[in-house]
Short mmCIF file of C-alpha atoms in Angstrom, two decimals:
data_model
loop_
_atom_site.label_atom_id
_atom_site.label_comp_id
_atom_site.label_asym_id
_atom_site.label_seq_id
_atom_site.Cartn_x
_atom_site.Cartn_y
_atom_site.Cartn_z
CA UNK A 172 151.91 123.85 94.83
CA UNK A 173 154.53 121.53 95.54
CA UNK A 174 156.45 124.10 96.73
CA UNK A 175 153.99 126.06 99.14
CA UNK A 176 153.36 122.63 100.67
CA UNK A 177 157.47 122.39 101.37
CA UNK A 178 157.20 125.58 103.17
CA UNK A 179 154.33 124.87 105.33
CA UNK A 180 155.99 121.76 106.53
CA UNK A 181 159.07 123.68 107.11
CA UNK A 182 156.94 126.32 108.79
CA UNK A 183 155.22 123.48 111.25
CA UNK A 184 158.77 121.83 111.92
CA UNK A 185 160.02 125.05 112.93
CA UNK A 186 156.91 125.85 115.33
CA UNK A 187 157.08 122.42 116.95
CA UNK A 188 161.09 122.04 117.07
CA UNK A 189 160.18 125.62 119.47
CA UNK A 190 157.28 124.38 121.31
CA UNK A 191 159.58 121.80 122.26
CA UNK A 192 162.61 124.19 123.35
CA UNK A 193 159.48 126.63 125.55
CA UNK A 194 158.22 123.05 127.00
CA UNK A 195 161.44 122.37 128.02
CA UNK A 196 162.52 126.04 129.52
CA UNK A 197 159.04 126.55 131.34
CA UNK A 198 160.39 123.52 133.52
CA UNK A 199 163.58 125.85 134.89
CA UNK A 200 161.87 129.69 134.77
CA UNK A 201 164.08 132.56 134.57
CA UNK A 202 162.83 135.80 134.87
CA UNK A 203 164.03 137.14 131.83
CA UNK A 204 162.63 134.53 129.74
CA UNK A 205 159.54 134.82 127.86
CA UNK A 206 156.37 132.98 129.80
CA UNK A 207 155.36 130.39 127.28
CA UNK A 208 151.71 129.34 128.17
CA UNK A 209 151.52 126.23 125.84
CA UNK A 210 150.36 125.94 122.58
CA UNK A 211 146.81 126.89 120.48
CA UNK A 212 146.06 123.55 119.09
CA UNK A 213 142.90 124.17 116.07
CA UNK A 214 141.71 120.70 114.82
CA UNK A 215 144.28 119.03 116.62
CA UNK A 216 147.15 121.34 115.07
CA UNK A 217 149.12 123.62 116.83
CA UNK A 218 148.38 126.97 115.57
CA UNK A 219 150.58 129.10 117.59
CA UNK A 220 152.43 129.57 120.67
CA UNK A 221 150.80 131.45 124.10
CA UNK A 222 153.17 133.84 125.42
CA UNK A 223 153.58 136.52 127.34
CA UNK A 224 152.88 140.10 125.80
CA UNK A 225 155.42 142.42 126.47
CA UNK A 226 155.44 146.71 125.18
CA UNK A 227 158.62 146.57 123.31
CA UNK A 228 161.49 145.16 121.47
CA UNK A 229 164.77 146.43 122.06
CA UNK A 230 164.85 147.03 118.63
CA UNK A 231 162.13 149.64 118.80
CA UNK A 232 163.05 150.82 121.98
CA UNK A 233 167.06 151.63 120.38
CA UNK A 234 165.29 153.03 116.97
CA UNK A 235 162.70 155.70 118.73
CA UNK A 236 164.31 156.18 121.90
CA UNK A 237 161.28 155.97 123.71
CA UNK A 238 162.94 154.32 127.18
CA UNK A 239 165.14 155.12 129.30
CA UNK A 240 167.20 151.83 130.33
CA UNK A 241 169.40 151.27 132.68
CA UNK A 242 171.86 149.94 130.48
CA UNK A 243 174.31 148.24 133.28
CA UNK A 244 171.39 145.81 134.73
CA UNK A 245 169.59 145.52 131.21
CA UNK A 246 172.73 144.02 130.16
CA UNK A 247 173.55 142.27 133.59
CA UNK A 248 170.02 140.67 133.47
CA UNK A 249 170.58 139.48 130.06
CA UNK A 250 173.91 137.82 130.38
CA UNK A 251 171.88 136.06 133.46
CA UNK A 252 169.68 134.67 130.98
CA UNK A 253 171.86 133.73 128.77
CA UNK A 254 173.95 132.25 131.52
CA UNK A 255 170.55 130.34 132.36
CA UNK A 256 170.32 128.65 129.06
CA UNK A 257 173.66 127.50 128.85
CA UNK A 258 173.74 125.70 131.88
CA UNK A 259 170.57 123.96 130.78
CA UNK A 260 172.63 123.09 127.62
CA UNK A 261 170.94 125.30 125.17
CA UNK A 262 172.75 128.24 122.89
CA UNK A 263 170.21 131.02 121.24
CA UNK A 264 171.78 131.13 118.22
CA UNK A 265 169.84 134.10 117.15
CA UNK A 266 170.13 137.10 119.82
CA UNK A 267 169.72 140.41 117.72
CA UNK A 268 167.56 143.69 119.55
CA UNK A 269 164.50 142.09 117.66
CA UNK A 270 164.35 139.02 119.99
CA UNK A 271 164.43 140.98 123.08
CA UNK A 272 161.20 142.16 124.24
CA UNK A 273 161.78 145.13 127.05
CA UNK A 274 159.04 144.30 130.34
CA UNK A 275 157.19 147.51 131.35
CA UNK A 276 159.67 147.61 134.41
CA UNK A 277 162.50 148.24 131.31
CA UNK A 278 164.07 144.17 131.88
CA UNK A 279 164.77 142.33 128.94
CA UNK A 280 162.72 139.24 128.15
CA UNK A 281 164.54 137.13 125.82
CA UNK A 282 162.38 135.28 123.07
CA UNK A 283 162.45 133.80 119.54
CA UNK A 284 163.72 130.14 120.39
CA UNK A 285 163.37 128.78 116.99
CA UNK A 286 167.07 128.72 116.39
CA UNK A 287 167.52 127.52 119.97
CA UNK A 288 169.61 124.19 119.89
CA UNK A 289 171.33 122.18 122.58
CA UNK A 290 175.12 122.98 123.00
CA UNK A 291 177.48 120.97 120.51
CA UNK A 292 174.87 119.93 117.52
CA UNK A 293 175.78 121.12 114.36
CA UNK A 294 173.65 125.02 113.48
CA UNK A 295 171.65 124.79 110.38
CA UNK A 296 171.31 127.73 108.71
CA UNK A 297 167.48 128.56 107.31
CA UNK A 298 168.60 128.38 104.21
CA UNK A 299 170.01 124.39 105.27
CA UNK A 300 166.19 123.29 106.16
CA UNK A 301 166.61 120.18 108.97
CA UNK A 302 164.95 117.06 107.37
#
């Protein structure tokens, strides 16, 4: 019990900490970022994060093959976004193909900011937990 209850505050800390990081990146949009909508708040607990729904991951796309990218301004438009976060002070810390959603129009849409940390604060790893 004790420890189901360790991991649900874990799991909360880790939705707000990137509610936080969406609330701050809606206020400078990039195109390749994910559109964050606010949060689904149930009994005055957020439940969940409103995004924008996207057809793919890159993983998915790279696994079945099912797109045709244009690899040059795929990767172009992601080092843009990337570029983007930096100069607003943030680092990713967790870009893999599964946190890159690929737009209808074949763009990459960067999401999964719950790793997302300002520039120069010490990573914790999952493992760590943040208290």
């Amino acid at each position: 019990m004790l420890r189901e209850l360790d991991i649900e505050k874990q799991l909360y800390t880790s939705l707000i900490a990137e509610a936080q990081v969406l609330e701050d990146l809606s206020q400078h949009p990039h195109p390749n970022l994910i559109g964050y909508h606010g949060c689904r708040v149930v009994r005055d607990h957020i439940t969940g994060l409103v995004l924008d729904k996207h057809p793919h991951d890159l993983q998915t796309c790279i696994r079945n093959g099912n797109m045709a990218l244009d690899k040059t301004q795929f990767m172009d438009a992601l080092e843009s976004v990337i570029q983007h976060l930096h100069s607003l002070g943030w680092a990713h810390n967790d870009l893999t193909p599964a946190n890159i959603l690929v737009s209808e129009s074949g763009a990459p849409i960067l999401i999964d900011f719950g790793g997302c940390q300002k520039l120069g604060t010490k990573l914790y790893s999952r493992d760590e937990g943040v208290d």
